[in-house]
Amino acid sequence: MTALVKSELRKVFTTRIWWILLLASLAWVVLSLGISILASGMEDGLSRDSTEYAGSVWPVGASGTLFTMVVGIMMVTSEYQHRTINVTFLTSPRRLPVVLSKVVAAVLVSLLFGVVVVGISALAAGASILSGGGELNLVDNQVPRILVGSVAAYAVYAMIGVGIGALIRNQVAALVVSVLWVFMLEPILVVVPQLQDVGKWMPGGAVSALYDTGVDYGFGAADLLPVWGAALVLVGYAAVAIALASVTTLRRDVV
């Protein structure tokens, strides 16, 4: 199993796609944080020494999770696209360990993404608060929970990506579905009050609960799961993703 995980990591790190996606994730988070900082300087913007502003910038690091989902998808679909999956299964005829090694490797890569992106985002968020005259009340603002939850979000979406890649072998189709899900469907389910009863059980809703600051920006507090409930839901999604990846890979023909 260890050899398979090392092999999967080698497949990732010997290509350029991993650092391109890492830079893309970082760029997206920096853009999101930059918009928040610029908005704070406008007439009706949040003051950078306010609790509301702190609550809006600390969770920004989690906004790059789509890119680890893409990593998970590509770890599976690239093998089918380039027909290297045949060599993989000839080398390791037992398919379940291959699937599990991809999941473990995806989690390890996603944790790297999470630590780097969330860490840089946290440093920038803290600097913007201090430069605006605010204080870093890390305990009162539950910043450790927010940062840990943000990093965990990267790992969860990577596992889901592996599941999607195994279920939808066509790389373009899998990527389109994931982008539509993350950028269109989930935000609607989580933001629209009438749909929040459903949205809070979705991966995006559960992840939001991990780093929610509880700040009301005038639209009413979001209806989210408690942190422990959200953690259990995300474990369930991860288990479903692994099960989908295992079942579809074990039962389908390679070609």
Coordinates of C-alpha atoms in Angstrom, one line a residue:
M1 CA 0.0 0.0 0.0
T2 CA 2.8 2.4 0.9
A3 CA 4.5 1.7 -2.5
L4 CA 1.2 2.5 -4.3
V5 CA 0.8 5.8 -2.4
K6 CA 4.4 6.7 -3.3
S7 CA 3.7 5.8 -6.9
E8 CA 0.5 8.0 -7.0
L9 CA 2.4 10.9 -5.4
R10 CA 5.2 10.5 -8.0
K11 CA 2.6 10.7 -10.8
V12 CA 1.3 14.0 -9.4
F13 CA 4.6 15.7 -8.6
T14 CA 6.4 14.7 -11.8
T15 CA 3.9 16.8 -13.8
R16 CA 3.4 20.6 -13.8
I17 CA -0.3 20.4 -13.2
W18 CA 0.0 20.3 -9.4
W19 CA 1.9 23.5 -9.0
I20 CA -0.3 25.2 -11.6
L21 CA -3.4 24.3 -9.6
L22 CA -1.7 25.4 -6.4
L23 CA -0.9 28.8 -7.9
A24 CA -4.4 29.0 -9.3
S25 CA -5.9 28.2 -5.9
L26 CA -3.6 30.8 -4.3
A27 CA -4.4 33.4 -6.9
W28 CA -8.2 32.8 -6.4
V29 CA -7.8 33.2 -2.6
V30 CA -5.7 36.4 -3.0
L31 CA -8.2 37.8 -5.4
S32 CA -11.1 37.1 -3.0
L33 CA -9.1 38.6 -0.1
G34 CA -8.1 41.6 -2.2
I35 CA -11.7 42.3 -3.0
S36 CA -12.6 42.3 0.7
I37 CA -9.7 44.6 1.5
L38 CA -10.6 47.0 -1.3
A39 CA -14.3 47.0 -0.3
S40 CA -13.3 47.9 3.2
G41 CA -11.9 51.2 1.9
M42 CA -15.2 52.2 0.3
E43 CA -17.8 54.4 1.8
D44 CA -20.2 51.6 2.9
G45 CA -17.5 49.0 3.3
L46 CA -16.7 47.2 6.6
S47 CA -14.2 48.9 8.7
R48 CA -11.0 46.8 9.1
D49 CA -11.0 47.2 12.8
S50 CA -14.5 45.7 13.1
T51 CA -15.6 42.2 14.1
E52 CA -17.6 41.9 10.8
Y53 CA -14.5 42.5 8.7
A54 CA -12.5 39.9 10.7
G55 CA -15.3 37.4 10.2
S56 CA -15.2 38.0 6.5
V57 CA -11.5 37.6 5.9
W58 CA -10.4 34.7 8.2
P59 CA -12.4 32.1 6.2
V60 CA -11.3 33.3 2.8
G61 CA -8.5 30.7 2.7
A62 CA -11.1 28.0 2.2
S63 CA -12.3 29.4 -1.1
G64 CA -9.7 27.5 -3.1
T65 CA -11.1 24.0 -2.4
L66 CA -12.3 23.6 -6.0
F67 CA -8.7 23.1 -7.1
T68 CA -8.1 20.1 -4.9
M69 CA -11.3 18.6 -6.2
V70 CA -9.7 19.0 -9.6
V71 CA -6.6 17.3 -8.4
G72 CA -8.7 14.3 -7.2
I73 CA -10.6 14.2 -10.5
M74 CA -7.4 14.3 -12.6
M75 CA -5.7 11.6 -10.6
V76 CA -8.3 9.2 -11.8
T77 CA -9.5 10.5 -15.2
S78 CA -6.0 11.2 -16.5
E79 CA -5.2 7.5 -16.2
Y80 CA -8.2 6.6 -18.3
Q81 CA -7.5 9.5 -20.8
H82 CA -3.9 8.4 -21.4
R83 CA -4.7 4.6 -21.0
T84 CA -2.0 4.4 -18.2
I85 CA -4.7 2.7 -16.0
N86 CA -4.0 -0.5 -17.9
V87 CA -0.4 -0.5 -16.7
T88 CA -1.5 0.5 -13.2
F89 CA -3.8 -2.5 -12.9
L90 CA -1.3 -4.9 -14.5
T91 CA 1.3 -3.7 -11.9
S92 CA -1.3 -4.1 -9.1
P93 CA -4.1 -6.4 -10.2
R94 CA -6.0 -5.8 -6.9
R95 CA -8.0 -2.7 -7.8
L96 CA -9.2 -1.7 -4.3
P97 CA -5.7 -0.9 -3.0
V98 CA -5.1 1.2 -6.1
V99 CA -8.3 3.2 -5.4
L100 CA -7.3 3.7 -1.7
S101 CA -3.8 4.7 -2.6
K102 CA -5.3 7.4 -4.9
V103 CA -7.5 8.6 -2.1
V104 CA -4.6 8.8 0.4
A105 CA -2.3 10.5 -2.2
A106 CA -5.1 13.0 -3.0
V107 CA -5.5 13.8 0.7
L108 CA -1.8 14.3 1.2
V109 CA -1.6 16.7 -1.8
S110 CA -4.7 18.5 -0.7
L111 CA -3.2 19.1 2.8
L112 CA -0.2 20.6 1.2
F113 CA -2.5 22.9 -0.8
G114 CA -4.5 23.7 2.4
V115 CA -1.5 24.5 4.6
V116 CA 0.1 26.7 2.0
V117 CA -3.0 28.6 0.8
V118 CA -4.7 28.9 4.2
G119 CA -1.4 29.9 5.8
I120 CA -0.7 32.7 3.3
S121 CA -4.3 33.8 3.5
A122 CA -4.2 33.9 7.3
L123 CA -1.1 36.0 7.2
A124 CA -2.6 38.4 4.8
A125 CA -5.9 38.6 6.7
G126 CA -4.1 39.3 10.0
A127 CA -1.9 41.9 8.4
S128 CA -5.0 43.7 6.9
I129 CA -6.7 43.7 10.3
L130 CA -3.6 45.1 12.0
S131 CA -3.1 47.7 9.4
G132 CA -6.7 48.8 9.8
G133 CA -6.3 49.4 13.5
G134 CA -7.9 46.2 14.6
E135 CA -6.7 43.6 17.1
L136 CA -5.9 39.9 16.5
N137 CA -8.3 38.3 18.9
L138 CA -7.5 34.8 17.8
V139 CA -9.3 32.9 20.6
D140 CA -12.4 35.2 20.8
N141 CA -12.8 35.0 17.0
Q142 CA -12.3 31.2 17.0
V143 CA -9.5 31.6 14.4
P144 CA -7.8 28.3 15.1
R145 CA -11.1 26.4 14.4
I146 CA -11.6 28.5 11.2
L147 CA -8.1 27.7 9.9
V148 CA -8.2 24.0 10.8
G149 CA -11.7 23.7 9.2
S150 CA -10.4 25.5 6.1
V151 CA -7.5 23.1 5.7
A152 CA -9.9 20.1 6.3
A153 CA -12.1 21.4 3.5
Y154 CA -9.3 20.9 1.0
A155 CA -8.9 17.3 2.0
V156 CA -12.6 16.6 1.8
Y157 CA -13.0 18.1 -1.6
A158 CA -10.0 16.1 -2.9
M159 CA -11.6 12.8 -1.8
I160 CA -14.9 13.9 -3.4
G161 CA -12.9 14.6 -6.5
V162 CA -11.5 11.1 -6.6
G163 CA -15.1 9.8 -6.3
I164 CA -16.3 12.0 -9.2
G165 CA -13.4 11.0 -11.3
A166 CA -14.1 7.3 -10.8
L167 CA -17.8 7.8 -11.5
I168 CA -17.4 10.1 -14.6
R169 CA -14.3 8.9 -16.4
N170 CA -14.5 11.6 -19.1
Q171 CA -12.1 14.3 -17.7
V172 CA -13.9 17.3 -19.3
A173 CA -17.3 16.1 -18.2
A174 CA -16.1 15.5 -14.6
L175 CA -14.5 18.9 -14.5
V176 CA -17.6 20.7 -15.9
V177 CA -19.8 18.9 -13.3
S178 CA -17.5 19.9 -10.4
V179 CA -17.3 23.5 -11.5
L180 CA -21.0 23.8 -11.9
W181 CA -21.6 22.2 -8.5
V182 CA -19.1 24.3 -6.6
F183 CA -19.8 27.7 -8.3
M184 CA -23.5 27.5 -9.1
L185 CA -25.5 24.8 -7.3
E186 CA -23.9 24.8 -3.8
P187 CA -23.9 28.6 -3.4
I188 CA -27.6 28.8 -4.3
L189 CA -28.4 26.0 -1.8
V190 CA -26.4 27.6 1.0
V191 CA -27.2 31.3 0.5
V192 CA -30.9 31.3 -0.5
P193 CA -32.9 31.1 2.9
Q194 CA -35.7 28.9 1.4
L195 CA -33.1 26.3 0.3
Q196 CA -30.8 26.3 3.3
D197 CA -32.5 23.3 4.9
V198 CA -31.1 21.3 2.0
G199 CA -27.9 23.3 1.5
K200 CA -26.6 22.8 5.0
W201 CA -26.4 19.1 4.3
M202 CA -24.4 19.6 1.1
P203 CA -20.6 19.4 1.2
G204 CA -20.3 23.2 0.8
G205 CA -22.8 23.8 3.6
A206 CA -21.1 21.4 5.9
V207 CA -17.7 22.9 5.2
S208 CA -19.1 26.4 5.8
A209 CA -20.1 25.3 9.3
L210 CA -16.5 24.4 10.0
Y211 CA -15.3 27.9 9.5
D212 CA -18.5 29.9 10.1
T213 CA -17.9 33.0 12.2
G214 CA -21.5 33.6 13.1
V215 CA -21.4 37.2 11.9
D216 CA -24.7 38.6 10.6
Y217 CA -24.1 40.9 7.6
G218 CA -27.7 42.1 7.5
F219 CA -29.1 39.0 5.6
G220 CA -29.7 37.0 8.8
A221 CA -27.5 34.4 10.3
A222 CA -26.9 31.4 8.0
D223 CA -28.7 28.2 8.9
L224 CA -25.8 25.8 9.3
L225 CA -25.1 22.5 11.1
P226 CA -23.2 22.5 14.4
V227 CA -19.5 22.0 14.0
W228 CA -19.6 18.4 15.2
G229 CA -22.6 17.6 12.9
A230 CA -20.8 19.2 10.0
A231 CA -17.7 17.1 10.7
L232 CA -19.8 13.9 10.7
V233 CA -21.5 14.9 7.5
L234 CA -18.2 15.5 5.8
V235 CA -16.9 12.1 7.0
G236 CA -20.0 10.6 5.4
Y237 CA -19.3 12.4 2.1
A238 CA -15.7 11.2 2.1
A239 CA -16.8 7.6 2.8
V240 CA -19.4 7.8 -0.1
A241 CA -16.7 9.2 -2.4
I242 CA -14.3 6.4 -1.5
A243 CA -17.1 3.8 -1.9
L244 CA -18.1 5.2 -5.3
A245 CA -14.5 5.2 -6.5
S246 CA -14.1 1.6 -5.2
V247 CA -17.3 0.1 -6.6
T248 CA -17.1 1.8 -10.0
T249 CA -13.5 0.9 -10.5
L250 CA -13.9 -2.7 -9.3
R251 CA -17.0 -3.5 -11.5
R252 CA -16.2 -1.6 -14.7
D253 CA -14.0 -2.8 -17.5
V254 CA -10.9 -0.8 -18.0
V255 CA -11.5 0.1 -21.6

